PDB file of C-alpha atoms in Angstrom:
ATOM      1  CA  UNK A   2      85.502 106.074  90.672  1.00  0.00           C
ATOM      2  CA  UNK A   3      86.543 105.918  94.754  1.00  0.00           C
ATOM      3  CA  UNK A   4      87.381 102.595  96.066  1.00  0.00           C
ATOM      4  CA  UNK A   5      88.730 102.205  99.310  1.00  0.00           C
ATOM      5  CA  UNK A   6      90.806  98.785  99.465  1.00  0.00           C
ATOM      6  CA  UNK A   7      91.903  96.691 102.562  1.00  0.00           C
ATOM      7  CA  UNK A   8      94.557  93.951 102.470  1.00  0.00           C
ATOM      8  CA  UNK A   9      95.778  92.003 105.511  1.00  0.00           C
ATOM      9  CA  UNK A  10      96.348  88.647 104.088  1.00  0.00           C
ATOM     10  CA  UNK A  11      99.847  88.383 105.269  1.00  0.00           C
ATOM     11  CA  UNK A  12     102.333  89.936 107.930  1.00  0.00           C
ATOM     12  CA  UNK A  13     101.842  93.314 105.844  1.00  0.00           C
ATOM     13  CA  UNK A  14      99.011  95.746 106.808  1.00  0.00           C
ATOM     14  CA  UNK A  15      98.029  98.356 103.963  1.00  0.00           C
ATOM     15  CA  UNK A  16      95.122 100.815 102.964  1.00  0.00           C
ATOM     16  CA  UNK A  17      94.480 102.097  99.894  1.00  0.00           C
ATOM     17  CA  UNK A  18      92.124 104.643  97.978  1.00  0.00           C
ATOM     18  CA  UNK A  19      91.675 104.920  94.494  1.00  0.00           C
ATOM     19  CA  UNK A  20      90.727 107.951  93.281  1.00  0.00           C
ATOM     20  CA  UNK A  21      90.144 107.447  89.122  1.00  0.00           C
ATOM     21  CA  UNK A  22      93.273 106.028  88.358  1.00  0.00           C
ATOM     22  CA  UNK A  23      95.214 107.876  90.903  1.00  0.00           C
ATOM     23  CA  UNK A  24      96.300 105.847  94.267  1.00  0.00           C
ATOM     24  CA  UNK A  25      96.861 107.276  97.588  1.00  0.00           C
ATOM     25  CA  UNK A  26      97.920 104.155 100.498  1.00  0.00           C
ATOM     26  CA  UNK A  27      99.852 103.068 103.253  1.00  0.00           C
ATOM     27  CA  UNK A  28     101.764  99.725 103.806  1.00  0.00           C
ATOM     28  CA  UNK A  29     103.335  98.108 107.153  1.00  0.00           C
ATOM     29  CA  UNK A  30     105.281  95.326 108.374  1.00  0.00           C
ATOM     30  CA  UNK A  31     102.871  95.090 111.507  1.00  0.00           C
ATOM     31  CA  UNK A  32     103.511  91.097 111.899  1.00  0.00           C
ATOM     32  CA  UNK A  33     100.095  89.954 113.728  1.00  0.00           C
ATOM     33  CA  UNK A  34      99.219  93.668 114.764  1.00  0.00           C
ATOM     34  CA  UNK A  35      96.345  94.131 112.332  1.00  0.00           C
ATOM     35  CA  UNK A  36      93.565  94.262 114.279  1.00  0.00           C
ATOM     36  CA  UNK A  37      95.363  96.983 116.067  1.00  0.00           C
ATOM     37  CA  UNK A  38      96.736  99.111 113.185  1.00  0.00           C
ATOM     38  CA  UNK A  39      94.239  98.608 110.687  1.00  0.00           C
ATOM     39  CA  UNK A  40      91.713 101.328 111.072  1.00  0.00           C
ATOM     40  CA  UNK A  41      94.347 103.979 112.198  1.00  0.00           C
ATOM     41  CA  UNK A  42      95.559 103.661 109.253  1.00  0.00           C
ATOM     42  CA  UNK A  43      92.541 103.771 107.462  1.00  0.00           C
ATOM     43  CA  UNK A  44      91.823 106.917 108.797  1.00  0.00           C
ATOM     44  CA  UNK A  45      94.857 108.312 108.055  1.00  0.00           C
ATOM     45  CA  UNK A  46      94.684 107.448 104.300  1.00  0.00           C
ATOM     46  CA  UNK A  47      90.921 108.946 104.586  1.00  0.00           C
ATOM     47  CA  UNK A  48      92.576 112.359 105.901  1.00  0.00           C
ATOM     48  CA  UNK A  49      95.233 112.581 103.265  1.00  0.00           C
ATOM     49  CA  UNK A  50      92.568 112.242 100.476  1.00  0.00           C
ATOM     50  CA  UNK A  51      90.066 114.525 102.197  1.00  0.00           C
ATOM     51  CA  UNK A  52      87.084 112.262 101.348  1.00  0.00           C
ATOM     52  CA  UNK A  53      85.093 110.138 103.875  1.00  0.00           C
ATOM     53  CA  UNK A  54      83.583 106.389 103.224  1.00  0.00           C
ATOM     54  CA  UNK A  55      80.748 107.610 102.478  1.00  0.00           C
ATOM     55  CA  UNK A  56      81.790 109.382  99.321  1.00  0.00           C
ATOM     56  CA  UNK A  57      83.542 105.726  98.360  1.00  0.00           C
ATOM     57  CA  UNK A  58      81.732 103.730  95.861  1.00  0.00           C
ATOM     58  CA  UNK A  59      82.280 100.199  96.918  1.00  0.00           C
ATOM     59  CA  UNK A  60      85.497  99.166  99.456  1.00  0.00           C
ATOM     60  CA  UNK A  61      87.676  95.839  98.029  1.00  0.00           C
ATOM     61  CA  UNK A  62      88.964  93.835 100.223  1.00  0.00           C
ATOM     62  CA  UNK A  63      92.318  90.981 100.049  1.00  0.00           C
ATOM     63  CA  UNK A  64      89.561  88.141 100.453  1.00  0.00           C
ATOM     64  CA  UNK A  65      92.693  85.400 100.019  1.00  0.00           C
ATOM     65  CA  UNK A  66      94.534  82.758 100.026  1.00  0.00           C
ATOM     66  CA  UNK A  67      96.513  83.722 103.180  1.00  0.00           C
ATOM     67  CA  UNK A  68      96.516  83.807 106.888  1.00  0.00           C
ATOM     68  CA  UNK A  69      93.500  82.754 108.383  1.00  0.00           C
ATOM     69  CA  UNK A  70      93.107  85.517 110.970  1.00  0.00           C
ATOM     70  CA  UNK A  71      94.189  88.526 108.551  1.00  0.00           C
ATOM     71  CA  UNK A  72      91.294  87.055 106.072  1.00  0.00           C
ATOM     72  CA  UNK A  73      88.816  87.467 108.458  1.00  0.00           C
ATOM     73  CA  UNK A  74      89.960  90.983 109.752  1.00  0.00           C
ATOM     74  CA  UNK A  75      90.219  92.609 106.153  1.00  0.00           C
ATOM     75  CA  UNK A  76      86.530  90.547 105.162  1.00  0.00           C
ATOM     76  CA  UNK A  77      85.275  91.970 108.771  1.00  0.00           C
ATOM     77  CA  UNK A  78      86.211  95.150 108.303  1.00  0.00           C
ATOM     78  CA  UNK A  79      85.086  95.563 105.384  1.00  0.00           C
ATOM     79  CA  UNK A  80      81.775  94.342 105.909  1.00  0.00           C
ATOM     80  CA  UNK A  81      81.051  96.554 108.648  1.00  0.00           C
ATOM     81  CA  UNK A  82      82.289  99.935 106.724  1.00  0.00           C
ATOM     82  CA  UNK A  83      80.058  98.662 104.119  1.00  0.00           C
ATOM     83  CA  UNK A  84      77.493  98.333 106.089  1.00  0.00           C
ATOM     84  CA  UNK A  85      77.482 101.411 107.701  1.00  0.00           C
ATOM     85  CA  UNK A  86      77.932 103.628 104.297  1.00  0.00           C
ATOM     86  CA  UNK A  87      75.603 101.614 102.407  1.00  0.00           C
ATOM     87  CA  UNK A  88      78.525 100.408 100.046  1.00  0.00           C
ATOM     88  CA  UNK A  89      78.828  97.616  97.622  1.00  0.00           C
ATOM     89  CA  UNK A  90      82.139  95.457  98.062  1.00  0.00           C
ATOM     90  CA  UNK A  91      84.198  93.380  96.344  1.00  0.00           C
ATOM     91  CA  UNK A  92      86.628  90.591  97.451  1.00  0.00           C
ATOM     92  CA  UNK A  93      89.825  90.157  95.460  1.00  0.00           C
ATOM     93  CA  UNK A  94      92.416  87.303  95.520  1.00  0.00           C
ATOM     94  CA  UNK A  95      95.228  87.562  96.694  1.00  0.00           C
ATOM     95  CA  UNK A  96      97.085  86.075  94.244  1.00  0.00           C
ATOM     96  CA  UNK A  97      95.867  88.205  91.581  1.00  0.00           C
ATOM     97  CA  UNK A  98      96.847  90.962  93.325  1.00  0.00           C
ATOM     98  CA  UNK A  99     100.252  89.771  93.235  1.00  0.00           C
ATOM     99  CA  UNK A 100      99.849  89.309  89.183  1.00  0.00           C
ATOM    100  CA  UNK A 101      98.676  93.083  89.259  1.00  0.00           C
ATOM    101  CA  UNK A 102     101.535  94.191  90.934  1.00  0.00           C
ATOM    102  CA  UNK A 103     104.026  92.118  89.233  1.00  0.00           C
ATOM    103  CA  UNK A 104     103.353  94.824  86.098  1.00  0.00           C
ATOM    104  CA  UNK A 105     104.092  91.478  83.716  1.00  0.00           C
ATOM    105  CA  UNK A 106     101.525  90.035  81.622  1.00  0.00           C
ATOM    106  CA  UNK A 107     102.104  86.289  82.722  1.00  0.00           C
ATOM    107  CA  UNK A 108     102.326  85.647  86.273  1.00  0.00           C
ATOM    108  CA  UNK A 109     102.677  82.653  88.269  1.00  0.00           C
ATOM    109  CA  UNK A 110     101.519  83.523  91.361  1.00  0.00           C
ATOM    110  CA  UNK A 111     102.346  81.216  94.654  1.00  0.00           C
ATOM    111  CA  UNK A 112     102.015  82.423  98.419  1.00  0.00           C
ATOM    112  CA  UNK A 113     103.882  80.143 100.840  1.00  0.00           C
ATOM    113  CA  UNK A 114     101.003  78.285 102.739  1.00  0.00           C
ATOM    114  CA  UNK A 115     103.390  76.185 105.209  1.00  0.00           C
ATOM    115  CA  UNK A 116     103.940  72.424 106.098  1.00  0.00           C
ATOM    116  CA  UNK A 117     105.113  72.192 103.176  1.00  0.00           C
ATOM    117  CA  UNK A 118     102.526  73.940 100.665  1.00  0.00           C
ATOM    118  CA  UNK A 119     102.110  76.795  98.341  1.00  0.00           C
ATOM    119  CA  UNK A 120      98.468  78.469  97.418  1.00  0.00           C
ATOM    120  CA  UNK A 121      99.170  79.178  93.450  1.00  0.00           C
ATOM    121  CA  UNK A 122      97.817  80.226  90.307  1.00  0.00           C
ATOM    122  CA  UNK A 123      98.462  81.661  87.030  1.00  0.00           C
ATOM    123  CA  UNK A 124      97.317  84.313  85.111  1.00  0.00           C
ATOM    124  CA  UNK A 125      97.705  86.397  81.816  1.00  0.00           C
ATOM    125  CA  UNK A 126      96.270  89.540  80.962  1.00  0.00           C
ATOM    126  CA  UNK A 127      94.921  89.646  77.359  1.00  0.00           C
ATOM    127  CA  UNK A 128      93.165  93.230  75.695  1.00  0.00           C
ATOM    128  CA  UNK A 129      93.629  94.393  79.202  1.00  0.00           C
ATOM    129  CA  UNK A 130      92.177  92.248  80.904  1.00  0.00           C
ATOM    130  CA  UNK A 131      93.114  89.742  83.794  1.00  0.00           C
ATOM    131  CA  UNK A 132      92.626  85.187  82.571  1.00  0.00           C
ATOM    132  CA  UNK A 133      92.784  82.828  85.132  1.00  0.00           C
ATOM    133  CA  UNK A 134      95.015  80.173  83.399  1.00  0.00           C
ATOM    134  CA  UNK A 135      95.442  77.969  86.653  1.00  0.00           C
ATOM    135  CA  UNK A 136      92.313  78.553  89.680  1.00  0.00           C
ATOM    136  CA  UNK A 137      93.656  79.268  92.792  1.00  0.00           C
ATOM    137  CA  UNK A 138      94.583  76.041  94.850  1.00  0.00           C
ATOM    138  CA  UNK A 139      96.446  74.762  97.840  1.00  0.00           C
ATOM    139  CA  UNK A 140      99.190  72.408  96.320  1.00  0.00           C
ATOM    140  CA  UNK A 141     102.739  71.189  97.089  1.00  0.00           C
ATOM    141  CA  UNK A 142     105.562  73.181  95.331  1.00  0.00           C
ATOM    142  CA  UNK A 143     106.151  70.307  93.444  1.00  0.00           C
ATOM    143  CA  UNK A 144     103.045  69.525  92.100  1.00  0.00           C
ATOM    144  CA  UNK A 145     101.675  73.066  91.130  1.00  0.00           C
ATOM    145  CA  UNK A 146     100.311  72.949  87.641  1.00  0.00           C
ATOM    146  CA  UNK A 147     102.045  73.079  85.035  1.00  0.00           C
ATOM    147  CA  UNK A 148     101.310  76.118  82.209  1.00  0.00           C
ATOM    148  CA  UNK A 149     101.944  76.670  78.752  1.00  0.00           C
ATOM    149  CA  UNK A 150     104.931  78.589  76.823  1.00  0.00           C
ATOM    150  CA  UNK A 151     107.382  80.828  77.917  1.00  0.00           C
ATOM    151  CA  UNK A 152     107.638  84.234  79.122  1.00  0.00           C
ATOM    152  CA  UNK A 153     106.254  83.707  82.647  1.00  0.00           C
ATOM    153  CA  UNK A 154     106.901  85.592  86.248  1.00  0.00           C
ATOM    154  CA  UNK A 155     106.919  84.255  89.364  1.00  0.00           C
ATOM    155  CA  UNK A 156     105.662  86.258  92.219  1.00  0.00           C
ATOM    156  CA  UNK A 157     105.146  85.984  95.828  1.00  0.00           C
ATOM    157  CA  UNK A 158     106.600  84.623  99.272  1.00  0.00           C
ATOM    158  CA  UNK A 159     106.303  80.900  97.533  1.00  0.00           C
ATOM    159  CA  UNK A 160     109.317  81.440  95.125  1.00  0.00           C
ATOM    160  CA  UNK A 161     111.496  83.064  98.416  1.00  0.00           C
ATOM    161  CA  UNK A 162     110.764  79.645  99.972  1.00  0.00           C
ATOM    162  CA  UNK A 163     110.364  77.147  97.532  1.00  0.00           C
ATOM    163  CA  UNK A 164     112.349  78.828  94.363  1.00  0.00           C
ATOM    164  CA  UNK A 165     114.747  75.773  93.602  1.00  0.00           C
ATOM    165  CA  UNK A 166     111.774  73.213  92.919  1.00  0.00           C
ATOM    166  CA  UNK A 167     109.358  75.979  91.182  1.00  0.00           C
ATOM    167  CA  UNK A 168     112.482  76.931  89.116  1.00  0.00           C
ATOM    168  CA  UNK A 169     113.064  73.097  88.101  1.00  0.00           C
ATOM    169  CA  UNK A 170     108.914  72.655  87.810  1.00  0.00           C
ATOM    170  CA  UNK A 171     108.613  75.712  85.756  1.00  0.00           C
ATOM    171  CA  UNK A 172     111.893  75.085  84.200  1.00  0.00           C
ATOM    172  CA  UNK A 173     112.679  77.078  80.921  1.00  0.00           C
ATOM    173  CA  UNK A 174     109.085  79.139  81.247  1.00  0.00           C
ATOM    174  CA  UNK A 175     110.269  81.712  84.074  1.00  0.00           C
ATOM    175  CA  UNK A 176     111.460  84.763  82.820  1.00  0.00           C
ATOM    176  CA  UNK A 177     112.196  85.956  86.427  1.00  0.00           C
ATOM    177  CA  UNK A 178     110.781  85.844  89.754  1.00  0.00           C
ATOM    178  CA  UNK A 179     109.729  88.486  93.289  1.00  0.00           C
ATOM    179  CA  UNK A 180     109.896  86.042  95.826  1.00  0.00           C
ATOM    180  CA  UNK A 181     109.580  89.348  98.247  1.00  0.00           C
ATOM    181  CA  UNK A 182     106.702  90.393  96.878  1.00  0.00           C
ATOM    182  CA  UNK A 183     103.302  90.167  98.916  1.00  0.00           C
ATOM    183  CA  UNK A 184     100.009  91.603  98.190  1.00  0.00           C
ATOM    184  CA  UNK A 185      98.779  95.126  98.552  1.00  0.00           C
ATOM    185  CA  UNK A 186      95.932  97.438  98.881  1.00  0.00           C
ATOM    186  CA  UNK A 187      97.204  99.178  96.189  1.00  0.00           C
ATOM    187  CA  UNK A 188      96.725  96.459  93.425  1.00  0.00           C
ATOM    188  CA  UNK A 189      93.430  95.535  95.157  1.00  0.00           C
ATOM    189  CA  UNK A 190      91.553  98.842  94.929  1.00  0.00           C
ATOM    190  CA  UNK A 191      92.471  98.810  91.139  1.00  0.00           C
ATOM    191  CA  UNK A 192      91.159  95.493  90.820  1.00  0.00           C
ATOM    192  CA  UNK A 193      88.033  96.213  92.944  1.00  0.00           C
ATOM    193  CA  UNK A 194      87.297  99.467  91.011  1.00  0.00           C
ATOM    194  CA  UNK A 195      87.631  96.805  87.853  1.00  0.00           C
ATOM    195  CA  UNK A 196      84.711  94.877  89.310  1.00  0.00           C
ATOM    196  CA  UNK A 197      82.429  98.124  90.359  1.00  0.00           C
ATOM    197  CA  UNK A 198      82.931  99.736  87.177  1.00  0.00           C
ATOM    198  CA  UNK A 199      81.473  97.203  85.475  1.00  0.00           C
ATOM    199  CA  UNK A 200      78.789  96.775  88.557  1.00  0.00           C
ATOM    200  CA  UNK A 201      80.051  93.342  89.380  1.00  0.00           C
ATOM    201  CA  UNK A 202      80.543  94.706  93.567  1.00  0.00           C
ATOM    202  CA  UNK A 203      78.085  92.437  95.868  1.00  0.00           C
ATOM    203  CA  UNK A 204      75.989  93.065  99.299  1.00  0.00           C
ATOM    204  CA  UNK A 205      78.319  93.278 102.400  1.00  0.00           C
ATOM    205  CA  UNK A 206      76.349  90.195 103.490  1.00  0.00           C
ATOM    206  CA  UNK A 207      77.691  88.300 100.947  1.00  0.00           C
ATOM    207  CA  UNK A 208      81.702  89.101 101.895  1.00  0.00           C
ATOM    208  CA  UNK A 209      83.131  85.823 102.112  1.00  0.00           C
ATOM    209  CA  UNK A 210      87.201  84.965 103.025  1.00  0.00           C
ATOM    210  CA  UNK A 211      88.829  82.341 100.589  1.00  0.00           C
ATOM    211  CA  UNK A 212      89.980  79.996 102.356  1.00  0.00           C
ATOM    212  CA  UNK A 213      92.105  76.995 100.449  1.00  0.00           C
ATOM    213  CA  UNK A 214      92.842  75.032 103.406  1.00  0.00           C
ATOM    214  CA  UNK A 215      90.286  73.372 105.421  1.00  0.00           C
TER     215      UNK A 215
END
């Protein structure tokens, strides 16, 4: 399984190939540079592997919550690769992504969404396997749902800026949080080659951002 993942969701720009289990990618700190960087470094990640797009079986792409304009670069680009090497594709949220990355089998996931907001959700893996305990949803810090037992990690930029009042909401259930921790190409491609494993990858047509936030 080849996957060739795209994430541009926040001020980080990465690229990532899977290669059967094996990862090969490149992250940045390219602020709002995306559109610029974005395919450069595709094609470097390409030339490290040795393989083309067209020996990919699907491309994943960071399909959100996050910044409106990195959305619609990552679901853009990877429309039109898709397109052009007849590839199935697979949009992943971002907040998953974080829960992937974590490593920890309960995540709380929350991005900071600004003015004020967080985009959040929960999840625990079980046999494996990635359950959305909380949907993904645009929600002030203090009112993020609440979840059940103990044990759980917070991750992403919405525990750097709003880590007193998700400590006191979640208090008692956080075994420790990663408020510097954003999502990657990385944990999307191994999500995405989840999905086309199991043949779940859709038309490039039907590549859609998620956007929370009107």
């Amino acid at each position: 399984m080849r996957v060739l993942a795209l994430e541009t969701s926040t001020e980080y720009c990465s690229v990532a190939l899977w290669l059967d289990g094996a990862v090969i990618g490149r992250c940045e700190l390219v602020g709002q540079r995306h559109s610029e960087l974005l395919i450069a470094m595709l094609d470097g990640v390409l030339q490290d592997s040795g393989f083309r797009i067209q020996d990919m079986d699907g491309i994943a792409f960071g399909m959100g919550p996050g910044s409106f304009t990195g959305l619609r670069i990552a679901c853009g680009a990877a429309q039109g690769l898709a397109f052009g090497a007849n590839l199935p594709v697979a949009g992943i949220c971002t907040l998953q992504a974080l829960a992937e990355a974590s490593g920890k089998p309960r995540v709380i996931a929350a991005l900071d969404a600004r003015m004020g907001e967080i985009y959040h959700a929960a999840y625990e893996k079980r046999d494996g396997a990635w359950i959305t305990v909380s949907e993904p949803r645009l929600c002030k810090p203090e009112d993020a749902p609440l979840v059940q037992g103990d044990g759980w990690f917070g991750a992403g930029s919405g525990f750097a800026m709003h880590g007193k009042t998700l400590s006191e909401r979640y208090a008692g259930q956080l075994q420790g949080a990663d408020g510097s921790a954003v999502p990657q190409a990385a944990a999307i491609a191994a999500l995405g080659a989840v999905r086309f494993v199991h043949g779940r990858g859709v038309d490039a047509a039907e590549a859609l951002p998620l956007y929370l936030r009107d």
